[in-house]
Amino acid sequence: MAHRLLEEMKLVFRTEHPVLIYPSSATGAWEAAITNLLSPGDGVLVFNQGFFSERWAEVAERFGLQVQLKPWDSRRGLTADAVMEALHSDQGHNVKAVLVVHNETSTGVTSDIAAIGDALRASKNSTLLMVDAVSSLGATDFRHDEWGVNVTVTGSQKGLMLPPGLSFVALSPKALTASESAELPNSYWRWQDHLEFNEKGFFPYTPATNLFFGLDEALSMLREEGFPEVLERHARLAGAARAAVSAWGLESYPLDPAESSDALTTVMMPDGVDADEVRRIVLERFDMSLGTGLGMLKGRIFRIGHLGDFNTLSLMGTLAGVEMGLVSAGVPVNTEGVSAAMAFLLSENKVDELES
Ligand SMILES: *Cc1c(COP(=O)(O)O)cnc(C)c1O
């Protein structure tokens, strides 16, 4: 089973290189990426895309790395230009890695990793590209090898539909080479130990075998539906959720719909409305838990999750709960969101799921 899972996870990451599995949350895999690749004093470049990018930067900081946390408009996807500009102004070439969150779950903004990877490769810059794909893998197109990512990190409880408790790292040949000379101390996270044991279908310590049975099933569900179909479903449901938000007369946090997440939709509240009060009412009246605003977005937004094991009717139930909640909370909205979402789903080429 271990051999099968390790092989099949490569298909999910779109890589031909090793994928490792840890019995940890995704935060552990952040630490694994950092401690296997970097040395004391190395520079790390991070843009403040939102709560999760800040948390990852904090992990790097705790290891004594020289973290450059750059301000960023979190309503927009991180651009390759911004990354390259920051690297060009790094005169001493101290920056050894750039840490990017593919889908910032706190803002609902997705960044163009392909463009960042291309720019890095085109510039022949040796900086390692580390990507957090925790809430994008299995929901949004992601290609570890093709996009030139050196380490991709994910967890079990998002697009992989499992309970929390497993994390994953996908490596590149460049990352494997860099790990041989990295000097930050690590033990539990050490790639070399995993690689040696994994070859024989084992792990350097007790793996979370119970979750492996779940992962085996999750992978077969993804295979059964078809990976392109899974991604298409997420895009379609996200489009319907956004149609509801604009029909309510509300604004979604991402400024560009093209950068809007397929995994979740973030809804901004009008001035003077506490998003957590809306969430409280929805939970109390309809037994539905919406995501809270994280960090600086606390109280300003709520988040509608639509990733993983989710379909048209689960989305419509969710949107109905949100619409009723908004009305109950006295938020001034047009009560046309649910019907706008249905119209979106029934429009051209969107009826296949209903027919089957
Ligand atoms: C959930 C999440 C994490 C943290 O994952 P844990 O499993 O809680 O450690 C990191 N990054 C992103 C983008 C996430 O959505």
CSV table of N, CA, C and O and ligand atoms in Angstrom, one decimal, residues 24-28 30 52-53 101-106 132-136 155-158 164-167 303, ligand 1:
chain,number,residue,atom,x,y,z
A,24,SER,N,1.7,14.4,10.2
A,24,SER,CA,1.7,15.7,10.8
A,24,SER,C,0.7,16.6,10.1
A,24,SER,O,0.2,16.2,9.0
A,25,SER,N,0.4,17.7,10.6
A,25,SER,CA,-0.4,18.7,9.9
A,25,SER,C,0.5,19.4,8.8
A,25,SER,O,1.7,19.2,8.9
A,26,ALA,N,-0.1,20.2,8.0
A,26,ALA,CA,0.6,20.8,6.9
A,26,ALA,C,1.7,21.7,7.4
A,26,ALA,O,2.8,21.9,6.8
A,27,THR,N,1.5,22.3,8.6
A,27,THR,CA,2.5,23.2,9.2
A,27,THR,C,3.8,22.4,9.4
A,27,THR,O,4.9,23.0,9.3
A,28,GLY,N,3.7,21.1,9.7
A,28,GLY,CA,5.0,20.3,9.8
A,28,GLY,C,5.7,20.3,8.5
A,28,GLY,O,6.9,20.3,8.4
A,30,TRP,N,5.7,22.5,6.2
A,30,TRP,CA,6.3,23.8,6.0
A,30,TRP,C,7.7,23.7,6.6
A,30,TRP,O,8.7,24.2,6.1
A,52,PHE,N,-1.8,32.8,5.9
A,52,PHE,CA,-0.9,31.6,5.8
A,52,PHE,C,0.5,31.9,5.3
A,52,PHE,O,1.5,31.3,5.8
A,53,SER,N,0.6,32.9,4.4
A,53,SER,CA,2.0,33.3,4.0
A,53,SER,C,2.8,33.9,5.2
A,53,SER,O,3.9,33.6,5.4
A,101,VAL,N,2.4,31.1,-1.4
A,101,VAL,CA,1.1,30.3,-1.2
A,101,VAL,C,0.3,30.3,-2.5
A,101,VAL,O,0.0,31.4,-3.0
A,102,HIS,N,0.0,29.1,-3.0
A,102,HIS,CA,-0.7,29.0,-4.3
A,102,HIS,C,-2.2,29.6,-4.1
A,102,HIS,O,-2.6,30.5,-4.8
A,103,ASN,N,-2.9,29.0,-3.1
A,103,ASN,CA,-4.2,29.4,-2.9
A,103,ASN,C,-4.3,29.9,-1.4
A,103,ASN,O,-4.2,29.1,-0.5
A,104,GLU,N,-4.3,31.2,-1.2
A,104,GLU,CA,-4.3,31.8,0.1
A,104,GLU,C,-5.7,31.6,0.7
A,104,GLU,O,-6.7,32.3,0.3
A,105,THR,N,-5.8,30.6,1.6
A,105,THR,CA,-7.1,30.3,2.1
A,105,THR,C,-7.8,31.4,3.0
A,105,THR,O,-9.0,31.3,3.3
A,106,SER,N,-7.0,32.3,3.4
A,106,SER,CA,-7.5,33.4,4.2
A,106,SER,C,-8.1,34.5,3.4
A,106,SER,O,-8.9,35.3,3.9
A,132,ASP,N,3.2,26.5,-1.1
A,132,ASP,CA,2.2,25.9,-0.3
A,132,ASP,C,1.0,25.7,-1.2
A,132,ASP,O,0.4,26.6,-1.7
A,133,ALA,N,0.7,24.4,-1.4
A,133,ALA,CA,-0.5,24.1,-2.2
A,133,ALA,C,-1.5,23.4,-1.3
A,133,ALA,O,-2.3,22.5,-1.7
A,134,VAL,N,-1.6,23.8,0.0
A,134,VAL,CA,-2.4,23.0,1.0
A,134,VAL,C,-3.9,23.1,0.5
A,134,VAL,O,-4.5,22.0,0.6
A,135,SER,N,-4.4,24.2,0.1
A,135,SER,CA,-5.8,24.3,-0.2
A,135,SER,C,-6.0,24.3,-1.7
A,135,SER,O,-7.1,24.6,-2.1
A,136,SER,N,-5.0,24.1,-2.5
A,136,SER,CA,-5.2,24.1,-3.9
A,136,SER,C,-5.1,22.7,-4.5
A,136,SER,O,-5.8,22.3,-5.5
A,155,GLY,N,-1.5,19.2,2.8
A,155,GLY,CA,-2.0,18.4,3.9
A,155,GLY,C,-3.2,17.6,3.5
A,155,GLY,O,-3.7,17.6,2.4
A,156,SER,N,-3.6,16.7,4.4
A,156,SER,CA,-4.6,15.7,4.1
A,156,SER,C,-6.1,16.3,4.1
A,156,SER,O,-7.0,15.7,3.5
A,157,GLN,N,-6.3,17.4,4.9
A,157,GLN,CA,-7.7,17.7,5.2
A,157,GLN,C,-8.3,18.7,4.3
A,157,GLN,O,-9.4,19.3,4.6
A,158,LYS,N,-7.7,19.0,3.2
A,158,LYS,CA,-8.3,20.0,2.3
A,158,LYS,C,-8.8,19.3,1.0
A,158,LYS,O,-9.7,18.5,1.1
A,164,PRO,N,-7.6,15.6,9.3
A,164,PRO,CA,-6.3,16.1,9.4
A,164,PRO,C,-5.3,15.1,9.9
A,164,PRO,O,-5.8,14.1,10.5
A,165,GLY,N,-4.0,15.2,9.7
A,165,GLY,CA,-3.1,14.3,10.3
A,165,GLY,C,-2.0,13.8,9.3
A,165,GLY,O,-1.0,13.2,9.8
A,166,LEU,N,-2.2,14.1,8.0
A,166,LEU,CA,-1.1,13.7,7.1
A,166,LEU,C,-0.6,15.0,6.4
A,166,LEU,O,-1.4,15.9,6.1
A,167,SER,N,0.7,15.1,6.2
A,167,SER,CA,1.2,16.1,5.3
A,167,SER,C,2.1,15.5,4.3
A,167,SER,O,2.5,14.4,4.4
A,303,ARG,N,-16.1,33.2,4.9
A,303,ARG,CA,-15.6,32.3,3.8
A,303,ARG,C,-16.5,31.1,3.6
A,303,ARG,O,-16.9,30.5,4.6
B,1,LIG,C1,-4.9,24.9,6.2
B,1,LIG,C2,-3.8,25.5,5.6
B,1,LIG,C3,-2.5,25.5,6.2
B,1,LIG,C4,-2.2,24.8,7.5
B,1,LIG,O1,-2.5,23.5,7.5
B,1,LIG,P1,-2.4,22.7,8.9
B,1,LIG,O2,-2.7,21.3,8.5
B,1,LIG,O3,-3.5,23.3,9.8
B,1,LIG,O4,-1.1,22.8,9.5
B,1,LIG,C5,-1.4,26.0,5.5
B,1,LIG,N1,-1.6,26.7,4.4
B,1,LIG,C6,-2.8,26.8,3.8
B,1,LIG,C7,-2.9,27.6,2.5
B,1,LIG,C8,-3.9,26.3,4.4
B,1,LIG,O5,-5.1,26.4,3.8
